[in-house]
Coordinates of C-alpha atoms and ligand atoms in Angstrom, one line a residue:
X1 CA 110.5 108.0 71.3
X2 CA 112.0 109.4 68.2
X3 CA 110.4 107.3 66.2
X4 CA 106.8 108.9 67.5
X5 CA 108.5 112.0 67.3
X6 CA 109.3 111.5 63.6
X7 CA 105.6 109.9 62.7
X8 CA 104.3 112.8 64.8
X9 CA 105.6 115.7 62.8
X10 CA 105.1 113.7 59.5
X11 CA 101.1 113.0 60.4
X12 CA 101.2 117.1 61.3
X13 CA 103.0 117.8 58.4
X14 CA 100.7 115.8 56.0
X15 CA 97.9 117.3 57.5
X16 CA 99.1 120.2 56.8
X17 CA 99.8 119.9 53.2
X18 CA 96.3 117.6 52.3
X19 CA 94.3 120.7 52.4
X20 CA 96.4 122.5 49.9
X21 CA 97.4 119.4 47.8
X22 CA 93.2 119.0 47.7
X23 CA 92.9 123.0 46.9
X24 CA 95.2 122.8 43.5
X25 CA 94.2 119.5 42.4
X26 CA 93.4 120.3 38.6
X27 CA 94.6 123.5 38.9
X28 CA 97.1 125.2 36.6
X29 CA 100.4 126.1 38.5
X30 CA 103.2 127.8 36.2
X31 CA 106.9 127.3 37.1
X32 CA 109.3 130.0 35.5
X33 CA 112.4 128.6 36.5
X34 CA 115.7 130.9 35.8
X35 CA 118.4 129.1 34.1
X36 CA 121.1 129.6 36.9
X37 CA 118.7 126.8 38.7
X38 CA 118.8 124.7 36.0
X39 CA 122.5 124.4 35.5
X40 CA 123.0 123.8 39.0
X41 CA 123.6 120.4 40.0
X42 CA 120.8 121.1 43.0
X43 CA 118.1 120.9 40.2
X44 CA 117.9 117.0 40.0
X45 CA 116.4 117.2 43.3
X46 CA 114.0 119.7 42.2
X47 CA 113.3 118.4 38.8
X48 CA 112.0 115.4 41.0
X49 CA 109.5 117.2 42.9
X50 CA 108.6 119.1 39.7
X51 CA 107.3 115.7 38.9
X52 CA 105.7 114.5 41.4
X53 CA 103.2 117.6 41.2
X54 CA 101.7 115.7 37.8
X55 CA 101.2 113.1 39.9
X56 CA 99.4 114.9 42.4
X57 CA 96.8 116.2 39.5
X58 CA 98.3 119.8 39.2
X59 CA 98.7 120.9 35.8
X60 CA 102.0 122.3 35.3
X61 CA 103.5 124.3 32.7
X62 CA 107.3 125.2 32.8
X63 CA 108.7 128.2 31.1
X64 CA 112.5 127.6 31.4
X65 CA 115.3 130.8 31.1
X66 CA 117.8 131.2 28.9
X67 CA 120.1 133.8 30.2
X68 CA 122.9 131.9 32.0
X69 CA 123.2 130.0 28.9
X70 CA 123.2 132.7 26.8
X71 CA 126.5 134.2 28.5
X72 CA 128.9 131.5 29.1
X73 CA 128.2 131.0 25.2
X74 CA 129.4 134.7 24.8
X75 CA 132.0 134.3 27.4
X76 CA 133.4 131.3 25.2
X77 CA 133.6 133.6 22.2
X78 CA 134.8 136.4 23.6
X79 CA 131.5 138.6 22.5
X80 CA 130.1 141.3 24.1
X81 CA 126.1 140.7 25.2
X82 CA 125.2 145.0 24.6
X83 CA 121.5 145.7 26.2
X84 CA 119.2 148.8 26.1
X85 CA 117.1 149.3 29.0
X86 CA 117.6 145.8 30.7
X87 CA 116.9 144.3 27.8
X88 CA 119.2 142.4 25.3
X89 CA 119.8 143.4 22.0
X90 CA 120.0 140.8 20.0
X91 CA 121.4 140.6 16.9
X92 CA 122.4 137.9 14.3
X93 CA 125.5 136.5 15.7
X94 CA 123.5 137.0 19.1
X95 CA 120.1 135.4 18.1
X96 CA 122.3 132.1 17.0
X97 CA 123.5 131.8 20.7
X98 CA 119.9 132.3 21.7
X99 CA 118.8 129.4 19.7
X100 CA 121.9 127.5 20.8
X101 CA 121.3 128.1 24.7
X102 CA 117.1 127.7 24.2
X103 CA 118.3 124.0 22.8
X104 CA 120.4 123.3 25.4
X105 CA 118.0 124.4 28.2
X106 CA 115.6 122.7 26.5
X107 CA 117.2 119.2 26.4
X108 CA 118.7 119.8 29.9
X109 CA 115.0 120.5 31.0
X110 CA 113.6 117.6 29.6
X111 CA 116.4 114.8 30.4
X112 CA 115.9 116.3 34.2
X113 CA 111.9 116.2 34.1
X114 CA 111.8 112.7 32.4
X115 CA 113.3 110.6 35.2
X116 CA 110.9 108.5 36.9
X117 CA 109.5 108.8 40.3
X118 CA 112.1 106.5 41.2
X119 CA 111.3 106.8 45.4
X120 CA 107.5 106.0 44.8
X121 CA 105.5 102.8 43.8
X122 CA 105.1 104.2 40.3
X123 CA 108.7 104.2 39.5
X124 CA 109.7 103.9 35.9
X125 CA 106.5 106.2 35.4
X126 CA 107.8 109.1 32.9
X127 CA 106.5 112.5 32.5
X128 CA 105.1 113.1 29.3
X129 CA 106.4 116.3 28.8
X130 CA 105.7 118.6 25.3
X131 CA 107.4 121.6 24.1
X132 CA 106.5 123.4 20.7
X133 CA 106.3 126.1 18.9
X134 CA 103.2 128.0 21.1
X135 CA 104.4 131.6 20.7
X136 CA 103.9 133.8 18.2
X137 CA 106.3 137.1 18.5
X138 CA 106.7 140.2 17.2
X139 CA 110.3 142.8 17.2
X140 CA 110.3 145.2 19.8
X141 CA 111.4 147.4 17.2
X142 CA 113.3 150.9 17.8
X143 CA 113.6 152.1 21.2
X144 CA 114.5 155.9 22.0
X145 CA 116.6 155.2 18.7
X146 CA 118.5 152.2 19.6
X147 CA 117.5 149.2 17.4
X148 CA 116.6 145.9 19.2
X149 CA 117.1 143.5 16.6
X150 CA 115.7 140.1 16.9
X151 CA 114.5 140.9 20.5
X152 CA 110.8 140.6 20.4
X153 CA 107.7 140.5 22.2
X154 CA 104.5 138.3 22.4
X155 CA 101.9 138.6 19.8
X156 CA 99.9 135.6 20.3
X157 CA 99.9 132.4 22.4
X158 CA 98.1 129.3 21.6
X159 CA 96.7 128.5 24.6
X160 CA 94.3 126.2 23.0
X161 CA 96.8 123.8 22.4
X162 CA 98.8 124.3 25.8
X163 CA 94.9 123.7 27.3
X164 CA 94.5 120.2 25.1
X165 CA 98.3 119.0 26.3
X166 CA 97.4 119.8 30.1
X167 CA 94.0 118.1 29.4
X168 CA 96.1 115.2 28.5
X169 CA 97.9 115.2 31.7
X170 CA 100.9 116.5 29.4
X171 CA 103.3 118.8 31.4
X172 CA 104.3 121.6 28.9
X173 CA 107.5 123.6 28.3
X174 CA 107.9 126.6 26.9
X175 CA 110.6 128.6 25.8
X176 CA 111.5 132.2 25.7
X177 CA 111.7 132.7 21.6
X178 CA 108.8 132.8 19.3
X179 CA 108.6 133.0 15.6
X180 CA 107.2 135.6 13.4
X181 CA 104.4 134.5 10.4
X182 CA 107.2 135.7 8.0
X183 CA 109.8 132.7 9.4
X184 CA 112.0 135.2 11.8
X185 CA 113.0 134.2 15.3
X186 CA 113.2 136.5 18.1
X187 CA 114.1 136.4 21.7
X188 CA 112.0 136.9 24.4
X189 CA 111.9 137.8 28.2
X190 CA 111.5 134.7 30.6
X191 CA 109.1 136.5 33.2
X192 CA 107.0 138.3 30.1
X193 CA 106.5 135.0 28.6
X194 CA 105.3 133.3 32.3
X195 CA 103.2 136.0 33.1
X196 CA 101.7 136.0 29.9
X197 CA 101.1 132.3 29.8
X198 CA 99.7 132.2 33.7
X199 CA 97.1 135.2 32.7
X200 CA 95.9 133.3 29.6
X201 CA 95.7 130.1 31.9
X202 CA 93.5 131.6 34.6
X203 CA 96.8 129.8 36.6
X204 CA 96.0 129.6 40.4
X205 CA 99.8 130.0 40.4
X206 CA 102.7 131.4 39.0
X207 CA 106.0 130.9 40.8
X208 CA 109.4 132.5 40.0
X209 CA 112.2 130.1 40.9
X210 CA 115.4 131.4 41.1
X211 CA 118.9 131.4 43.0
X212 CA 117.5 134.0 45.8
X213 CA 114.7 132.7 48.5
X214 CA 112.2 135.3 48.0
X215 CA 112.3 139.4 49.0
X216 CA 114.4 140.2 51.6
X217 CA 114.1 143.2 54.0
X218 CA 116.3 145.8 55.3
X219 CA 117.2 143.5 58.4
X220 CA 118.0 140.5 56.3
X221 CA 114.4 139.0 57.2
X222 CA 112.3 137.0 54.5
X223 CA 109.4 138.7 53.3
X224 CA 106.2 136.0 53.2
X225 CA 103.8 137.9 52.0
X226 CA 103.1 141.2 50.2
X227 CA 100.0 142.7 48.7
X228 CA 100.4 144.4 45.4
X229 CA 100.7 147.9 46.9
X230 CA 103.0 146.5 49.2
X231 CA 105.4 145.0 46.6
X232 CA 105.3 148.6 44.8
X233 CA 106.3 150.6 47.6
X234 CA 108.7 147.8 49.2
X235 CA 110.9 148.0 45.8
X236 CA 111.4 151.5 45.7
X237 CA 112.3 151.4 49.6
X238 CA 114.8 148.5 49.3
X239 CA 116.5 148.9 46.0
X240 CA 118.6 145.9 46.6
X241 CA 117.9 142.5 44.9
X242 CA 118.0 143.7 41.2
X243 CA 117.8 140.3 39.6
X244 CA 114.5 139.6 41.5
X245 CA 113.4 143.7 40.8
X246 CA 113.3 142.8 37.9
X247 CA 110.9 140.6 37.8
X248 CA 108.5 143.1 39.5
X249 CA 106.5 144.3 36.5
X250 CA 105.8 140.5 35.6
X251 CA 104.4 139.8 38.7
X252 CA 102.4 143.0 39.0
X253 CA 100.6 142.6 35.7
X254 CA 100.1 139.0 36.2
X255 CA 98.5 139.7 39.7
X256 CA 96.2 142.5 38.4
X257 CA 95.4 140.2 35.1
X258 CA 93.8 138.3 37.9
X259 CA 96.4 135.3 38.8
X260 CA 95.8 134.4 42.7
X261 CA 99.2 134.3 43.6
X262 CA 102.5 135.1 42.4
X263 CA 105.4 133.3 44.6
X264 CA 109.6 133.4 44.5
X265 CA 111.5 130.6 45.7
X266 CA 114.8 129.4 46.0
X267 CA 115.9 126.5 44.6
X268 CA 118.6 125.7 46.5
X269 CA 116.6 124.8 49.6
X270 CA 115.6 121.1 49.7
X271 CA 111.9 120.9 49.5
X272 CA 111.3 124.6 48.9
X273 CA 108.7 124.0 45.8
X274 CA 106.7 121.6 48.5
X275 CA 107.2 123.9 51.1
X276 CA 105.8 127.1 49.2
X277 CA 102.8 125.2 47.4
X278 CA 101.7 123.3 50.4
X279 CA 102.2 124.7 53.7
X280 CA 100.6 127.9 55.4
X281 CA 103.7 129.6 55.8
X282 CA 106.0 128.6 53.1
X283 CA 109.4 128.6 52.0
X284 CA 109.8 132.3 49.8
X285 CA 107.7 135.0 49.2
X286 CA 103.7 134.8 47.9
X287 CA 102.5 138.1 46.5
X288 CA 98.6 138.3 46.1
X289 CA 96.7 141.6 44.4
X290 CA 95.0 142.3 47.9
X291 CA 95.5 141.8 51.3
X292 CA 96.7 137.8 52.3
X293 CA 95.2 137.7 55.5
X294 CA 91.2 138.4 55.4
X295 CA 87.8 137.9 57.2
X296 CA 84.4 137.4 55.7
X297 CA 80.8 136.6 56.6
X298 CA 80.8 132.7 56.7
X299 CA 79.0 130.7 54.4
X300 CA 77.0 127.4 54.5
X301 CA 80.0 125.9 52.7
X302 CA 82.1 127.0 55.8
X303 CA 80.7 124.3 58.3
X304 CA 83.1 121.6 58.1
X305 CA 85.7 123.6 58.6
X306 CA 84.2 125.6 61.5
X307 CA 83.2 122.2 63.1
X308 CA 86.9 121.1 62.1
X309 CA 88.2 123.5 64.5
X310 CA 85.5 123.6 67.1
X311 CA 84.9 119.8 67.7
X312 CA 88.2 119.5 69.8
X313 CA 87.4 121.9 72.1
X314 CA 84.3 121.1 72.6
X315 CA 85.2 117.7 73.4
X316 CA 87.5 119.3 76.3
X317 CA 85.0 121.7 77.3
X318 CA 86.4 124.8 76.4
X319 CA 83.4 125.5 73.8
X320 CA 79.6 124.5 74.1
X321 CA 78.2 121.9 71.6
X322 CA 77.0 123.3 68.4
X323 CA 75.4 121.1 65.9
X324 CA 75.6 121.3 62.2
X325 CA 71.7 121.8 62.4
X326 CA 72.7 124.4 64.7
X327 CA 75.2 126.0 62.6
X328 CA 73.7 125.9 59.3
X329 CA 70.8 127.9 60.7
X330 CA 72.9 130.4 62.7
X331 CA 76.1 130.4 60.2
X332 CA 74.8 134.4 59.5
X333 CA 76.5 135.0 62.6
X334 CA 79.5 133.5 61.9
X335 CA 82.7 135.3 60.5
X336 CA 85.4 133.3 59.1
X337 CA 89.7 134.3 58.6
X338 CA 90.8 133.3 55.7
X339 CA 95.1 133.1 55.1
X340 CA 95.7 132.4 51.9
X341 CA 92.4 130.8 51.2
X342 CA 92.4 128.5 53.6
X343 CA 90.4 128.9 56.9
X344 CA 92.2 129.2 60.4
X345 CA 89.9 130.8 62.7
X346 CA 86.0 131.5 63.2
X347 CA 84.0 133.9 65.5
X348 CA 80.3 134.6 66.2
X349 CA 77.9 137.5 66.8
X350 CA 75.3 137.0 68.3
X351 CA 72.3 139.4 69.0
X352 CA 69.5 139.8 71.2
X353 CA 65.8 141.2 70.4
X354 CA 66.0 144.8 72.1
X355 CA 69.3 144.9 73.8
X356 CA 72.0 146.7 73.0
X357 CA 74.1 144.2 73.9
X358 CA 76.1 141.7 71.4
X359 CA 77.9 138.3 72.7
X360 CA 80.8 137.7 70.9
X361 CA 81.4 133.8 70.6
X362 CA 82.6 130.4 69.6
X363 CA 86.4 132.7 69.1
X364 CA 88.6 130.0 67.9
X365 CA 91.4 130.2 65.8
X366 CA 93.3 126.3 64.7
X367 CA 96.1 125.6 66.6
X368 CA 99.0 125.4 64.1
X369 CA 97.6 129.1 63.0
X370 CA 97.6 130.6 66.8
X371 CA 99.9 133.3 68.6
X372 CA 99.9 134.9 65.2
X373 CA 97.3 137.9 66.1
X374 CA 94.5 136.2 64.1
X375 CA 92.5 136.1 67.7
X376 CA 92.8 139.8 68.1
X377 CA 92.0 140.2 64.5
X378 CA 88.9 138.4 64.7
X379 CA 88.2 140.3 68.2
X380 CA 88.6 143.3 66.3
X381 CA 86.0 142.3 63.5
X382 CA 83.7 141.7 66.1
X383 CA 84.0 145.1 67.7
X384 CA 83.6 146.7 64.4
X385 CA 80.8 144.9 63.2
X386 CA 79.2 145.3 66.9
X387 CA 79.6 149.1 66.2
X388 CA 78.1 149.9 63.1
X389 CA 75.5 147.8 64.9
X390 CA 74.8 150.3 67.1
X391 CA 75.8 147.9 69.6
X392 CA 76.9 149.7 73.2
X393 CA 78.6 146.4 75.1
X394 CA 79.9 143.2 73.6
X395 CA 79.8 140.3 76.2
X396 CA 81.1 137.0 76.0
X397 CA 81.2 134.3 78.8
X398 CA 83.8 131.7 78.9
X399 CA 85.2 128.9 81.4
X400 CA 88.9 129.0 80.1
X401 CA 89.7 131.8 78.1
X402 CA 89.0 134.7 80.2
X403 CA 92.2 135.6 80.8
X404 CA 92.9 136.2 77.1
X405 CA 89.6 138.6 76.8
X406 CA 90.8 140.9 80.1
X407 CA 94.1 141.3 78.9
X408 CA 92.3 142.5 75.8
X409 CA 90.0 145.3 77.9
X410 CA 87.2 143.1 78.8
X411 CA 85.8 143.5 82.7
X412 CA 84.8 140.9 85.1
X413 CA 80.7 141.0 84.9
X414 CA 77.7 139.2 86.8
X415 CA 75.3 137.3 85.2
X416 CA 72.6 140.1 85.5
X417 CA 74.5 142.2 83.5
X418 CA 73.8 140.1 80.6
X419 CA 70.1 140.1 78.6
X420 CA 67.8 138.3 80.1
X421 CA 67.4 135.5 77.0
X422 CA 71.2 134.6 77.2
X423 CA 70.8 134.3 81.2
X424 CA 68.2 131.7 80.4
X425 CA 70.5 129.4 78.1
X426 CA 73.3 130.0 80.5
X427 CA 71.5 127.9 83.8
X428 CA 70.1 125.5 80.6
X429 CA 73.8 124.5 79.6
X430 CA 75.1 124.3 82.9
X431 CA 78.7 124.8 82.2
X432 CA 79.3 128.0 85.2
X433 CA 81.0 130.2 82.5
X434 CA 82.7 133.6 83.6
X435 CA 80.9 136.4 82.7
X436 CA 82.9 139.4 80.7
X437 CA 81.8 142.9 79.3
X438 CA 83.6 145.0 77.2
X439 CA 82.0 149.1 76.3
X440 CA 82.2 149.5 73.1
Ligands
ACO501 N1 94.4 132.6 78.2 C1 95.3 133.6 78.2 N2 96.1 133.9 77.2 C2 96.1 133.1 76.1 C3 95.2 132.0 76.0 C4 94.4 131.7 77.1 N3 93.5 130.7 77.1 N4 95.4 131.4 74.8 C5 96.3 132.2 74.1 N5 96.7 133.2 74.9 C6 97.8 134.2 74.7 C7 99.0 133.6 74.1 O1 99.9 133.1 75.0 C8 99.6 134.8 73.4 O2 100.2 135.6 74.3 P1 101.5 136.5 74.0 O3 101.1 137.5 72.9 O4 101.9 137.1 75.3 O5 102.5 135.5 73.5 C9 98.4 135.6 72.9 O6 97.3 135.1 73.7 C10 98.1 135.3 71.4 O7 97.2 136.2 70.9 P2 96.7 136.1 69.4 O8 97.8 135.7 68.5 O9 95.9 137.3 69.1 O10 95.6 135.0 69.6 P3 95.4 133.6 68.8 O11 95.4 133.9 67.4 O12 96.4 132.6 69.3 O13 93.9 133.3 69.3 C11 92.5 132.2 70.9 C12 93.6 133.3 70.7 C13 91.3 132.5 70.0 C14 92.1 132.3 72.4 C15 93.1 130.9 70.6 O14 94.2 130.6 71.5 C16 92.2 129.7 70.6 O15 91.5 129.4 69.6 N6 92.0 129.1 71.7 C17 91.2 127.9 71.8 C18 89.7 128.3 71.7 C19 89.3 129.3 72.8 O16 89.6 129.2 74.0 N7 88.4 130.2 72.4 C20 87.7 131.2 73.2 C21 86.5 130.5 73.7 S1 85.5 131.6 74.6 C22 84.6 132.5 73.5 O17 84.7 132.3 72.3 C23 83.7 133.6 74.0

C-alpha cells in the first residue's frame, strides 16, 4: 500500500515536472545566489541540484554574492563597511576585501558545483564550470557629493563569450567586480549584475536565491505570484523584508527588459530550486511583467494539449468525442488558460447561423489545476466573448456537470429552447444531456 502510494505521487509528480523540464530545455535560466546561501552548510544540497539542471539541457549561468563575505572580513579587522544610499562605498582598504571575499566565493562556488552527480548513473560526471573576466565596469562616481570610490557599475558585458561557454554546455560564473580598460577594479551590485546578464541573455529565467522563501504578506502568507504592477504597489504597502526590497528595482527592469519570469526562493528548503522551476505552483515567489494567469484564442498548436485533457473524460462519458480532424477545423472556437505558460483548461464557443443563441462547451479545466477558479474564469470568458457577440442566451447541455453551471446562474431548460441545428446533433449523439440556459 505505501509503496503504491509512494510510486503514485512520484508518477504525478514526474508528470508534473516533464512538461516544464521539456519547456526550458535549452533555455537560459540565471541563478543569483546571495552569499549567506553559499556559506551555509544547506548549500551542498543545493549545489547538487544546481547541477543536475546542466544535465537536464538548461543553460545555467550563476552570478554568486559577495556581501556576507565581505563583512565577517571587516568584522575580523575591526573596519567599518560606510555605505551611501544602500550602496557600499568602497575604498582601497575596502576594494582589497572585495577581491579577497569575490576569491573566496568563487572557489567555494566552484569546489561545491564540481562534485559529481554522485546519486545518478553518471556519477563521477563534473561540471565544466568557467568564470572570467566578462564585465567591463565603470565608477559610480560622486553622488549628492559623497565619493563612491571603487564602487562601479556595468559598462559592458561580453555576452558573446558567455553565449560560446553555454553553447559548450559550460555552466558560467560570474562575479560581482569588473575591471576598467585603464586596469582599475570596482565592485559591483549582485542583482545589477544578474539582471543585467538575464536581459542580455533573452534568459527565460532569472531566480533570486536567498535566505527568505519569497514575498511575504501582511498575514505571514507566501506570495506566488505578482505581476509587475502588483510587485510595485505590494512594496510600498508592506515595507517589511528590506533585504528582498531591495532587490525590487533588479527585478523590475529585468521584467520590463523582457525576461519571462523573475522568481525568489529560499534555499534552505530541500528541493526548493526543483520545486520553483518545475511545478505549477512552486516553492517562492514568480514575478512576471503581466498578469500570470491568462486566456487566449487557441491555436492549431493547442490540440494535443486540449485532447490531453479531454480524452479522459470522454472516455467516462462526461464529454462527447471530438476528433483531432474535428478540432483542427473547429479550434477557432476554442479558448485556452494559460498559468504560467503552460495550459490547464480549455472552453468552446460555439455559434449558430441566425440565433442569438451561443453554446458554451467542451469546459474542462486538468485535474491537478481544478478548484482554483480557472472554471469560472473560463465561464466568464465565455460570457464576455458571447456579449460583444451580441449574443442574448448562452446554453450548454451536459450529463454530469449541471450542477456546477446552476450554482453559477444557469436555469434548467428543454430541448426546444435550444436552436433547431443543435437539437438535431443532440438525438444524433444520443447521450440524454440536460439542457441549461443562462440570459446573458
Ligand atoms: N458538479 C458540481 N460542482 C462541481 C463539479 C461538478 N461536477 N465539479 C467541481 N465542482 C465544484 C467544486 O467542488 C468547487 O466547489 P467549492 O468552490 O464549493 O469548493 C467548485 O466547483 C470549483 O470551482 P472552480 O474552481 O471555478 O472550477 P474548476 O476550475 O475546478 O473547474 C470544472 C470546474 C470545469 C467543472 C472542472 O471540475 C472540470 O474540468 N471538470 C471535468 C470536466 C467537466 O465536467 N466539464 C464540464 C462539461 S459540460 C460542458 O462543457 C458544457
Amino acid at each position: 500500500m505505501t509503496e503504491h502510494t509512494e510510486l503514485d505521487s512520484f508518477v504525478r509528480a514526474f508528470r508534473e515536472a516533464a512538461p516544464y523540464i521539456h519547456y526550458l530545455r535549452d533555455k537560459t535560466i540565471v541563478l543569483a545566489i546571495s552569499s549567506h546561501v553559499i556559506a551555509a552548510e544547506t548549500f551542498q544540497a543545493l549545489a547538487q541540484d544546481i547541477s543536475l539542471l546542466g544535465s537536464l539541457g538548461i543553460k545555467v549561468v550563476v552570478v554568486h554574492g559577495v556581501r556576507k563575505y565581505i563583512n565577517d572580513l571587516m568584522q575580523e579587522s575591526h573596519a567599518t563597511l560606510p555605505s551611501y544610499q544602500g550602496r557600499r562605498i568602497t575604498n582601497e582598504k575596502t576594494l582589497v576585501k572585495v577581491k579577497q571575499a569575490c576569491g573566496e566565493v568563487r572557489f567555494d562556488l566552484e569546489a561545491a558545483l564540481s562534485v559529481g552527480l554522485s546519486n545518478s548513473p553518471q556519477y563521477g560526471t563534473r561540471n565544466r564550470l568557467v568564470s572570467g573576466n566578462f564585465i567591463s565596469a565603470k565608477p559610480l562616481g560622486v553622488i549628492d557629493g559623497v565619493d563612491m570610490g571603487y564602487t562601479g557599475t556595468i559598462r559592458r558585458i561580453d555576452f558573446t563569450l558567455i553565449k560560446q561557454l553555454l553553447q559548450h554546455n559550460c555552466m558560467v560564473l560570474v562575479s560581482p567586480i569588473g575591471h576598467s580598460l585603464s586596469g582599475k577594479t570596482f565592485s559591483l551590485s549582485m542583482d545589477e549584475v544578474a539582471a543585467e546578464v538575464a536581459i542580455g541573455l533573452r534568459a527565460e529565467k532569472l531566480v533570486f536565491i536567498n535566505e527568505e522563501a519569497g514575498i511575504i504578506d501582511a498575514d505571514g502568507a507566501l506570495v506566488r505570484n505578482l505581476s509587475a504592477n502588483e510587485a510595485a504597489a505590494f512594496f510600498e504597502a508592506v515595507p517589511q523584508q528590506k533585504a528582498i526590497k531591495r532587490l525590487l528595482p533588479s527585478t523590475l527592469r529585468a521584467l520590463q527588459q523582457g525576461v519571462k519570469r523573475v522568481q525568489y526562493i529560499g534555499a534552505h528548503t530541500e528541493g526548493s530550486l526543483f520545486s520553483e522551476l518545475f511545478t505549477k505552483n512552486g516553492s517562492g515567489t514568480s514575478f512576471a511583467q503581466h498578469a500570470f494567469v491568462h486566456i487566449r484564442q487557441a491555436i492549431s498548436d493547442d490540440i494535443p494539449d486540449i485532447m490531453r485533457m479531454i480524452q479522459p473524460l470522454e472516455d467516462q462519458g462526461v464529454l462527447v468525442h471530438r476528433s483531432h480532424d474535428y478540432l483542427e477545423n473547429h479550434i477557432d472556437e476554442f479558448s485556452i488558460l494559460e498559468h504560467d505558460e503552460q495550459v490547464y483548461g480549455c472552453v468552446a464557443l460555439k455559434r449558430f447561423q441566425g440565433s442569438n443563441m451561443g453554446e458554451l462547451a467542451c469546459l474542462v479545466v486538468s485535474p491537478d489545476a481544478q478548484e482554483g477558479g480557472y472554471g469560472e474564469l473560463l465561464l466568464e470568458h465565455v460570457q464576455k466573448q458571447a456579449r460583444s457577440a451580441k449574443l442574448k442566451t448562452l446554453f450548454c447541455l451536459s450529463t454530469h456537470t449541471g450542477e456546477w453551471f446552476s450554482e453559477r446562474g444557469f436555469q434548467d431548460a428543454t430541448l426546444a429552447q435550444i436552436p433547431l441545428e443543435r437539437q438535431r446533433q443532440y438525438h444524433q449523439d444520443g447521450r440524454g444531456s440536460h439542457v441549461y440556459l443562462l440570459p446573458l
